[in-house]
mmCIF file with all atom_site columns, C-alpha atoms in Angstrom:
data_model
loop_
_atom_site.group_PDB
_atom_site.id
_atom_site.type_symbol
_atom_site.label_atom_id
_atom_site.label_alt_id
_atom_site.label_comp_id
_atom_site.label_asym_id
_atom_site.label_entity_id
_atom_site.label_seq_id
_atom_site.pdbx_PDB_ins_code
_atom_site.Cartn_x
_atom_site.Cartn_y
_atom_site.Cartn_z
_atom_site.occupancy
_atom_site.B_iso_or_equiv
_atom_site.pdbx_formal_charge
_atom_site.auth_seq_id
_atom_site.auth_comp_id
_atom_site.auth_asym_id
_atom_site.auth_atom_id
_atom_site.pdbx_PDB_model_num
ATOM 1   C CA . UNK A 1 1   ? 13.346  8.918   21.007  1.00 0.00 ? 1   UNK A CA 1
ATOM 2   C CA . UNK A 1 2   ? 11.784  6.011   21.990  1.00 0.00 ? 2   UNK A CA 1
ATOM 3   C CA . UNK A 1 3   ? 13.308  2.498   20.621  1.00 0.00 ? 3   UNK A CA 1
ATOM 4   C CA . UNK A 1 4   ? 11.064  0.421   21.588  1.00 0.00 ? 4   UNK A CA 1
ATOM 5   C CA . UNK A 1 5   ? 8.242   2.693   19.725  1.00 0.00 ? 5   UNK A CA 1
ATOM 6   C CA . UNK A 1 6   ? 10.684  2.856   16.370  1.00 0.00 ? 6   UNK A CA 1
ATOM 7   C CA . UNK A 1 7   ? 11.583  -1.059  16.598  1.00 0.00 ? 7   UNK A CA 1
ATOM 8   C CA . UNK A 1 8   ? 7.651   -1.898  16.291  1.00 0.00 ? 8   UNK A CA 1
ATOM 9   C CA . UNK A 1 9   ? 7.478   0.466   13.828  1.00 0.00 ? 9   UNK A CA 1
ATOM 10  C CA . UNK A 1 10  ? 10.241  -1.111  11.846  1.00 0.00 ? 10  UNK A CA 1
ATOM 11  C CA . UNK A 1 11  ? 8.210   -4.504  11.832  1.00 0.00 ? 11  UNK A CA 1
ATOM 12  C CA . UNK A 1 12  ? 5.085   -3.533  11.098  1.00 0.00 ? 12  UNK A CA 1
ATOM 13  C CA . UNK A 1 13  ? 6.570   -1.560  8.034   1.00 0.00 ? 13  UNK A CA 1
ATOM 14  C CA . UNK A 1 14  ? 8.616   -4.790  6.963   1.00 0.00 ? 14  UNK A CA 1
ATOM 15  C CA . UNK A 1 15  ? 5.660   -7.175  7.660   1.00 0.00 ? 15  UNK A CA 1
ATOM 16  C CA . UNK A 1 16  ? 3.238   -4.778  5.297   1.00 0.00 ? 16  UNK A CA 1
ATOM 17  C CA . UNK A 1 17  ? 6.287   -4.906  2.607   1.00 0.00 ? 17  UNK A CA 1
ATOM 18  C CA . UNK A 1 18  ? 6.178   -9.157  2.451   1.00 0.00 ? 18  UNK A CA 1
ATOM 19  C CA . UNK A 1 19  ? 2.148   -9.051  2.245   1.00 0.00 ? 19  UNK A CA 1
ATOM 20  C CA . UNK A 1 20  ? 2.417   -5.681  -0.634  1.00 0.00 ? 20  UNK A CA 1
ATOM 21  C CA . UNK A 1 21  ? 5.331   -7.298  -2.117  1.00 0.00 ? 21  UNK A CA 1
ATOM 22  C CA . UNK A 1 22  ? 3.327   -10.569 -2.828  1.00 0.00 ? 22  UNK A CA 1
ATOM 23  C CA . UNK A 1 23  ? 0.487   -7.810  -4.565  1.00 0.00 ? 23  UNK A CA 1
ATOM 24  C CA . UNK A 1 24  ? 1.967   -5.113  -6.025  1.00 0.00 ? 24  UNK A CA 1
ATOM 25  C CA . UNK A 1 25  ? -1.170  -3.646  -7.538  1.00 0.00 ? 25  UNK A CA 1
ATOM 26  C CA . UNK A 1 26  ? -2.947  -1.802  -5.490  1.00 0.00 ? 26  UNK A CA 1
ATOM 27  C CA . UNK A 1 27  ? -6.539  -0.276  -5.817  1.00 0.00 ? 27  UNK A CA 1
ATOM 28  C CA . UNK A 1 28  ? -6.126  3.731   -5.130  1.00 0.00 ? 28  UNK A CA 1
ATOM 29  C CA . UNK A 1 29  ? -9.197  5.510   -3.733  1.00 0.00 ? 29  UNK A CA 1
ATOM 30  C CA . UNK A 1 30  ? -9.728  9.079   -3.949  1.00 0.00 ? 30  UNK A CA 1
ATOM 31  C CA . UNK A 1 31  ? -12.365 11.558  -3.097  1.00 0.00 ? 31  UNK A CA 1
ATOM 32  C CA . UNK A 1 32  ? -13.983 13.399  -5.741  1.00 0.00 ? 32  UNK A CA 1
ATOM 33  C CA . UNK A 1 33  ? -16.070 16.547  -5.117  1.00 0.00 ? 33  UNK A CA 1
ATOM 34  C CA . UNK A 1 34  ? -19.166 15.684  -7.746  1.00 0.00 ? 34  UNK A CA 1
ATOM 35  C CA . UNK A 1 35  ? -18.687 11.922  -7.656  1.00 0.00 ? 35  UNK A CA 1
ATOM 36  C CA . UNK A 1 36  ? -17.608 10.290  -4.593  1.00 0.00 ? 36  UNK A CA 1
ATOM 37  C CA . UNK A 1 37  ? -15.191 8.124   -3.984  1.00 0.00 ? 37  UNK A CA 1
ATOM 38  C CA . UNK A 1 38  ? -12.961 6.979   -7.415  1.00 0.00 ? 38  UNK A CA 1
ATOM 39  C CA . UNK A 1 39  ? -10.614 3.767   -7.278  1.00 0.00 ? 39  UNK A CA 1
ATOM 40  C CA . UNK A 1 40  ? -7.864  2.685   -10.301 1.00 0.00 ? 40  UNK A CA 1
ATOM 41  C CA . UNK A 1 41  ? -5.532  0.386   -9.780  1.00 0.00 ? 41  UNK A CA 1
ATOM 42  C CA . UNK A 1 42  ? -1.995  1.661   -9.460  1.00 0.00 ? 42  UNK A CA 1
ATOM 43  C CA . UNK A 1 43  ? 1.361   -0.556  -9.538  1.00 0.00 ? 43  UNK A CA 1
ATOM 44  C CA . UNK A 1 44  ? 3.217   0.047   -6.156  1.00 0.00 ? 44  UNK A CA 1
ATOM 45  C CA . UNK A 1 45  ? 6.837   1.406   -6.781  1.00 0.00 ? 45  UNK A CA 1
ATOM 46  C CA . UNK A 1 46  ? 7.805   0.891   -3.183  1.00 0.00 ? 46  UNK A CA 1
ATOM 47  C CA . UNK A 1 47  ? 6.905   1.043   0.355   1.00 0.00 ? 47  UNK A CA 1
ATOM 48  C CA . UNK A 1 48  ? 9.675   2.730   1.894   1.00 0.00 ? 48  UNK A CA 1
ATOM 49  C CA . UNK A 1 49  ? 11.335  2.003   5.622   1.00 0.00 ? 49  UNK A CA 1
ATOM 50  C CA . UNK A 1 50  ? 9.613   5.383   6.886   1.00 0.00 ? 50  UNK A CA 1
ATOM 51  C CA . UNK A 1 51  ? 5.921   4.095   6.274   1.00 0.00 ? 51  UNK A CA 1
ATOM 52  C CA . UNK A 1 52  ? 5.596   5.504   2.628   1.00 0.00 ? 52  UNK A CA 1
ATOM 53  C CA . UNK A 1 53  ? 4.159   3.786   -0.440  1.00 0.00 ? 53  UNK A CA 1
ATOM 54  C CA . UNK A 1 54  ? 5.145   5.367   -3.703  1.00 0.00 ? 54  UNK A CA 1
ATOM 55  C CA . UNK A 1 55  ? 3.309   5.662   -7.398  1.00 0.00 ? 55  UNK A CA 1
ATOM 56  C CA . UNK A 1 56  ? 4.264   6.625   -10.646 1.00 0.00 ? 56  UNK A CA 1
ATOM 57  C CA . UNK A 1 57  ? 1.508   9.152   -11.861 1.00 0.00 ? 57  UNK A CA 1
ATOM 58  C CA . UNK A 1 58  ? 0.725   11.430  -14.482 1.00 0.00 ? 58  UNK A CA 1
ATOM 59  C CA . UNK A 1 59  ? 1.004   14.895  -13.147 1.00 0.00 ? 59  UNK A CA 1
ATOM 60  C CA . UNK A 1 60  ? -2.077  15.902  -14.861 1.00 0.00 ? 60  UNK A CA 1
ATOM 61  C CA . UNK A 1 61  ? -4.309  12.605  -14.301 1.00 0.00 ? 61  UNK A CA 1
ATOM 62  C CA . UNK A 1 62  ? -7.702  12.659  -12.566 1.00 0.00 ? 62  UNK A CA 1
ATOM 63  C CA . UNK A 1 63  ? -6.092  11.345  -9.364  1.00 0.00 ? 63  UNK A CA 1
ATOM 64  C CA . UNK A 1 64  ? -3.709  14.178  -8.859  1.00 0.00 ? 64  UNK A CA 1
ATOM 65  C CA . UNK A 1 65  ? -6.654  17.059  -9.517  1.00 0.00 ? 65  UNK A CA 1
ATOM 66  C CA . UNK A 1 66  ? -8.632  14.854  -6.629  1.00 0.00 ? 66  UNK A CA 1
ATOM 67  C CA . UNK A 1 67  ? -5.700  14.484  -4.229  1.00 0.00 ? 67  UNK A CA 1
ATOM 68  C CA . UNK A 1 68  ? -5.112  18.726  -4.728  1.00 0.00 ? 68  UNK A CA 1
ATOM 69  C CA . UNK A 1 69  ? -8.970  18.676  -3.108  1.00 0.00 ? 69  UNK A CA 1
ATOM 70  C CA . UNK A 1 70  ? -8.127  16.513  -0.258  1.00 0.00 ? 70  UNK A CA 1
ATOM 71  C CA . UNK A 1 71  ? -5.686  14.550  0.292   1.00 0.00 ? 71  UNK A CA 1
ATOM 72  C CA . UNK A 1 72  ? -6.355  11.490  1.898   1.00 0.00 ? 72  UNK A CA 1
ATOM 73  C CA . UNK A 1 73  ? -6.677  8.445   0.334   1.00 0.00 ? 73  UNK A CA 1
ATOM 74  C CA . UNK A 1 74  ? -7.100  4.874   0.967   1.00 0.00 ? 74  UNK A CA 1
ATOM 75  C CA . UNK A 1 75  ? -5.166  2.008   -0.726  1.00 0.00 ? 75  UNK A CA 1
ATOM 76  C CA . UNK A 1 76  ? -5.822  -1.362  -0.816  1.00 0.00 ? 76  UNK A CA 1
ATOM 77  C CA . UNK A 1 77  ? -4.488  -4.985  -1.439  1.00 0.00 ? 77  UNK A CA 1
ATOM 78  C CA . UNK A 1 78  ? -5.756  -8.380  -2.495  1.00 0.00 ? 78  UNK A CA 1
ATOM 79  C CA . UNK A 1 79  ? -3.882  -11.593 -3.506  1.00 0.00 ? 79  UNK A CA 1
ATOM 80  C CA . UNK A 1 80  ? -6.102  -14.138 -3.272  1.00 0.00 ? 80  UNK A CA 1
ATOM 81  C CA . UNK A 1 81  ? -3.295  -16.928 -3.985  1.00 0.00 ? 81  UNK A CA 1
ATOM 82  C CA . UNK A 1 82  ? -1.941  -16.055 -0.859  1.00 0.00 ? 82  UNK A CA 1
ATOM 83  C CA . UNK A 1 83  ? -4.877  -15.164 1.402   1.00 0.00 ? 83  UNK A CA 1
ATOM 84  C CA . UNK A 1 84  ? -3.149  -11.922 1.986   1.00 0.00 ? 84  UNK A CA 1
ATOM 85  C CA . UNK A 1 85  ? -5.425  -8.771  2.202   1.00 0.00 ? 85  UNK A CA 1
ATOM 86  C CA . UNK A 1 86  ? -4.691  -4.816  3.277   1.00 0.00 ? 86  UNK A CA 1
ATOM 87  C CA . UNK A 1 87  ? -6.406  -1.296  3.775   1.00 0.00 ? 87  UNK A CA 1
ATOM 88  C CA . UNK A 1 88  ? -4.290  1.307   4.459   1.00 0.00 ? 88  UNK A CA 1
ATOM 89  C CA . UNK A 1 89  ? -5.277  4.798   4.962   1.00 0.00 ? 89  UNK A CA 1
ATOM 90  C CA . UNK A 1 90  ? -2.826  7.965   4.465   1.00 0.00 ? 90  UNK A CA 1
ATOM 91  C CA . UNK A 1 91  ? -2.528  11.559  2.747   1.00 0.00 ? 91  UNK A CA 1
ATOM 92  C CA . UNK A 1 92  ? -0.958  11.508  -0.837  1.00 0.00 ? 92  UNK A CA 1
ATOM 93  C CA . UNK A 1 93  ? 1.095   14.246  -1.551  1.00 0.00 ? 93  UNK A CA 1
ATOM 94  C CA . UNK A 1 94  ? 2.714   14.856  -5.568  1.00 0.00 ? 94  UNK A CA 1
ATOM 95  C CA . UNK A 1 95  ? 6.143   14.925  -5.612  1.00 0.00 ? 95  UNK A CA 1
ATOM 96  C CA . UNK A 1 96  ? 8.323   15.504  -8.804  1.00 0.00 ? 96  UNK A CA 1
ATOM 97  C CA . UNK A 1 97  ? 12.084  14.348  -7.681  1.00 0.00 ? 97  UNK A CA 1
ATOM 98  C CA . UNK A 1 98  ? 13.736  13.106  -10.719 1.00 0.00 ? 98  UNK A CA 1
ATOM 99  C CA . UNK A 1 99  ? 16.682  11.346  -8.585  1.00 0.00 ? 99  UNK A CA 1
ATOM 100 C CA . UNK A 1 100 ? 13.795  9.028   -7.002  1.00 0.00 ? 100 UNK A CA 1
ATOM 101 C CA . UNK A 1 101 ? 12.134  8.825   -9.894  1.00 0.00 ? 101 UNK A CA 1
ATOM 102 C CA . UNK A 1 102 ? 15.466  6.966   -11.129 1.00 0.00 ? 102 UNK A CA 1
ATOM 103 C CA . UNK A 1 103 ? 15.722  4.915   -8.063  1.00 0.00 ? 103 UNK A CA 1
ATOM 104 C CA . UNK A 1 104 ? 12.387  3.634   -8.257  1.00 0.00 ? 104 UNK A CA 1
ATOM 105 C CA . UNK A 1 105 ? 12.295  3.266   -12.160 1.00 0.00 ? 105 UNK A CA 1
ATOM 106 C CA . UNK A 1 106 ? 11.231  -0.502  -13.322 1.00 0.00 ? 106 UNK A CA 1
ATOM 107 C CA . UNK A 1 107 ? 10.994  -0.928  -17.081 1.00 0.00 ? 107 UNK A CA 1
ATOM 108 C CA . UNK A 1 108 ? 7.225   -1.973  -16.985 1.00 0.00 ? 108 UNK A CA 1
ATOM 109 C CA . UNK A 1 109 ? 6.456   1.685   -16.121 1.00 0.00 ? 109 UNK A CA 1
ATOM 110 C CA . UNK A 1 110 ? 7.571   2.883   -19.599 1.00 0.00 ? 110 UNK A CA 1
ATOM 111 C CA . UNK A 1 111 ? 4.814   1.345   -21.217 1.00 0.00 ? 111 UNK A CA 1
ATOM 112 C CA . UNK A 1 112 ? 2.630   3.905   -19.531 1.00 0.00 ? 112 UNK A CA 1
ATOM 113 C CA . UNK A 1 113 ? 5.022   6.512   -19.969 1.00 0.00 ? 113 UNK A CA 1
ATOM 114 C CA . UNK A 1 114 ? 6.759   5.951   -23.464 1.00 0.00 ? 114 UNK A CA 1
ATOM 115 C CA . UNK A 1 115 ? 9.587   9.181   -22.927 1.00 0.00 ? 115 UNK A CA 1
ATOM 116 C CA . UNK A 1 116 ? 10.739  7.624   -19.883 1.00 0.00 ? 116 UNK A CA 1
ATOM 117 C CA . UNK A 1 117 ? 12.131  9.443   -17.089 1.00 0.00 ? 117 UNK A CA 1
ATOM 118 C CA . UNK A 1 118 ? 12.419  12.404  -19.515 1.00 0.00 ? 118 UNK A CA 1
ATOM 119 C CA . UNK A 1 119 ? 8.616   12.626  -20.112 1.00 0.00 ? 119 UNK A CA 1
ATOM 120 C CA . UNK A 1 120 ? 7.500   15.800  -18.787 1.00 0.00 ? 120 UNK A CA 1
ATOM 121 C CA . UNK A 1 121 ? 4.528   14.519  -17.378 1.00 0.00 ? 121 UNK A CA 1
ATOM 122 C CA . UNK A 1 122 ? 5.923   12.164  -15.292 1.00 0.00 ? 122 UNK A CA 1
ATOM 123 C CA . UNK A 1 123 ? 5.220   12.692  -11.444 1.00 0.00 ? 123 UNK A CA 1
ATOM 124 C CA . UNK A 1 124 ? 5.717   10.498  -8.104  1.00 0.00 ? 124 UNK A CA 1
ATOM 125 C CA . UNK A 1 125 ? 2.400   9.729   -5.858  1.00 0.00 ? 125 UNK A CA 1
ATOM 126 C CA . UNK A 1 126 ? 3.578   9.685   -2.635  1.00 0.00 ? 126 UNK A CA 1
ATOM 127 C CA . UNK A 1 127 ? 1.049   8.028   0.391   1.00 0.00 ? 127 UNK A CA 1
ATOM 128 C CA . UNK A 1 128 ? 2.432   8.717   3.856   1.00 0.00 ? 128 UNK A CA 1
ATOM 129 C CA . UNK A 1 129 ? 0.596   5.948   5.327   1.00 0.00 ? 129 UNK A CA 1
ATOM 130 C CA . UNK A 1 130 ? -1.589  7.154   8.833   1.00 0.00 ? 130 UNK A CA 1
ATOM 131 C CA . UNK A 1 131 ? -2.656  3.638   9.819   1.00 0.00 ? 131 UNK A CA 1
ATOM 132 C CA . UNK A 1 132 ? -3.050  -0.166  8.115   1.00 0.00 ? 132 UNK A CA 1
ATOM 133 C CA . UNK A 1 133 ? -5.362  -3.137  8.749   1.00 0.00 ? 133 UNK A CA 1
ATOM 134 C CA . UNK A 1 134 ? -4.440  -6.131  7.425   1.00 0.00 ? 134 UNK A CA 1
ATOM 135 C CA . UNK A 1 135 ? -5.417  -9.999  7.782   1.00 0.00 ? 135 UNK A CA 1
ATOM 136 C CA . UNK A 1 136 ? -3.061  -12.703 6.370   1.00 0.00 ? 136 UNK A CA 1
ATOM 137 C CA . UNK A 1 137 ? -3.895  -16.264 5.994   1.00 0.00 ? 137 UNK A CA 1
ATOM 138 C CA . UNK A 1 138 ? -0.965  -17.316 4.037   1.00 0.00 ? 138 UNK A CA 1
ATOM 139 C CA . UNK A 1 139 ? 0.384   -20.317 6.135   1.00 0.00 ? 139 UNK A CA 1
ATOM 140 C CA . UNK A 1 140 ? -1.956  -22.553 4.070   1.00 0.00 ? 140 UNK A CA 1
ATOM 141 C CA . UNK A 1 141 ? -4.892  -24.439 4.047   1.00 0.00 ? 141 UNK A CA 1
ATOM 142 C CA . UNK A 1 142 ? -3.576  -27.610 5.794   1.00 0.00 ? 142 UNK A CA 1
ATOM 143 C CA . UNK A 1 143 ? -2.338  -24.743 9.173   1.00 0.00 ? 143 UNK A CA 1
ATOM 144 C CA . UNK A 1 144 ? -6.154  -23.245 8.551   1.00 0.00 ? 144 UNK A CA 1
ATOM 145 C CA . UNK A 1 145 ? -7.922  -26.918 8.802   1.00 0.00 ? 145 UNK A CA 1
ATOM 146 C CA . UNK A 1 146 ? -5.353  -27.376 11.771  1.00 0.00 ? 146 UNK A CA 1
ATOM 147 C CA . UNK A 1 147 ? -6.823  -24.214 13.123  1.00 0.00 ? 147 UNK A CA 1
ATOM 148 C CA . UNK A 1 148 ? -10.471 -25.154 12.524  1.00 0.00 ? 148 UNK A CA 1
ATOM 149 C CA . UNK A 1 149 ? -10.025 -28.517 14.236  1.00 0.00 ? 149 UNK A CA 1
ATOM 150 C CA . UNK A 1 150 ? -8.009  -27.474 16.873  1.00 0.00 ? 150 UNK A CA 1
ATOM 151 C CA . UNK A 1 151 ? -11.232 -24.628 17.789  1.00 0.00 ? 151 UNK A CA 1
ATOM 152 C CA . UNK A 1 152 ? -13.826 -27.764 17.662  1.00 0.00 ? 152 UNK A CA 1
ATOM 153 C CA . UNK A 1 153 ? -12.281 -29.602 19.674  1.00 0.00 ? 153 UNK A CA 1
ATOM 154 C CA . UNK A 1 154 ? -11.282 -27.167 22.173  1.00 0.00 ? 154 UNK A CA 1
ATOM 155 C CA . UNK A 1 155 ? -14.553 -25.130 22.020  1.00 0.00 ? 155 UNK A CA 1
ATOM 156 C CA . UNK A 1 156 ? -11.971 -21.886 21.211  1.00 0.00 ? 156 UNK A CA 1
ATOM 157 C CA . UNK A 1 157 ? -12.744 -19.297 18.551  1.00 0.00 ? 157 UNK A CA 1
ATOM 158 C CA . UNK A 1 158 ? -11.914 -19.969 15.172  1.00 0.00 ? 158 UNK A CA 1
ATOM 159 C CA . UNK A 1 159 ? -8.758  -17.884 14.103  1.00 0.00 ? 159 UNK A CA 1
ATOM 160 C CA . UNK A 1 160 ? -7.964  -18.418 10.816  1.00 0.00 ? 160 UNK A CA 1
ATOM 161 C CA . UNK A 1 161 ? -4.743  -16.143 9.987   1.00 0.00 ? 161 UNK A CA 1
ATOM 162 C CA . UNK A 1 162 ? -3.120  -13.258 11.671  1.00 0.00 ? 162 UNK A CA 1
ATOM 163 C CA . UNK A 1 163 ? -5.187  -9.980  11.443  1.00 0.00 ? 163 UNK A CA 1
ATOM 164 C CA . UNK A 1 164 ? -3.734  -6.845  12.710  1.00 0.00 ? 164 UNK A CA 1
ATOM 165 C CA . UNK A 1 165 ? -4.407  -2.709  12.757  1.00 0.00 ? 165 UNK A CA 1
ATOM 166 C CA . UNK A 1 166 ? -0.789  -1.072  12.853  1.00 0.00 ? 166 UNK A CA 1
ATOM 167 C CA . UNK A 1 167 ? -0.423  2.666   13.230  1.00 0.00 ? 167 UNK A CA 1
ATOM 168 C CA . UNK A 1 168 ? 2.110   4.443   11.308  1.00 0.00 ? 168 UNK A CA 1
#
């Protein structure tokens, strides 16, 4: 087992939770045999501490016949407000456990699935996330001017935000 391998793991899980967490909507993109590639946006349930983001889904929704063709999907993240952006890439696997359906249950998700847990069409998207690119330029515009200046003057490249590639 190798720590230091696990810690950075840890962080780069937590750091994509603050940027997601600031989102929450995500735009899902499948592969569909006839058409190409399909997006929808999806509300994110969670990103979990082993590198997984999970969906509520209908078990019988377009999405779910396109993941049983293949599998992997990408998912991404805007928030504009906060000059936050992701891409992740992963396979998406259906899972139907009612015990994490309960953990993860948030009362907004009942408007898209009126019998609640008990609605027999109720399933869990699960992403097991392969690798992430993200670039964050939340500190703020007066830190990005600072930034700007500070390359001007100095003659360095201009580096607005943090931009990373993280492989889970």
């Amino acid at each position: 087992m190798d720590y230091q391998k696990d810690l950075k793991k840890l962080e780069d899980i937590e750091h994509l939770r603050g940027m997601i967490d600031k989102s929450k909507t995500a735009m899902l993109t499948t592969f569909t045999i006839n058409n190409g590639f399909h997006s929808r946006p999806m509300a994110t349930a969670q990103l979990d501490v082993e590198g997984s983001l999970w969906f509520f889904t209908n078990e019988f929704s377009s999405k779910v016949a396109e993941i049983s063709h293949d599998n992997k999907v990408n998912v991404t993240y805007s928030n504009g407000s906060a000059t936050t952006y992701i891409t992740i890439n992963g396979v998406a696997q259906v899972v139907d456990d009612r015990v994490k359906m309960q953990e993860l249950w948030d009362p907004f998700v009942e408007a898209f699935f009126k019998d609640g847990l008990e609605d027999p069409n109720l399933a869990l998207l699960r992403v097991n996330i392969t690798d992430a690119e993200y670039w964050d330029n939340s500190a703020g515009a007066v830190s990005i001017a600072f930034k700007w200046i500070k390359s001007v003057i100095t003659g360095s490249k201009f580096e607005p935000g943090e931009h990373d590639k993280v492989d889970l």
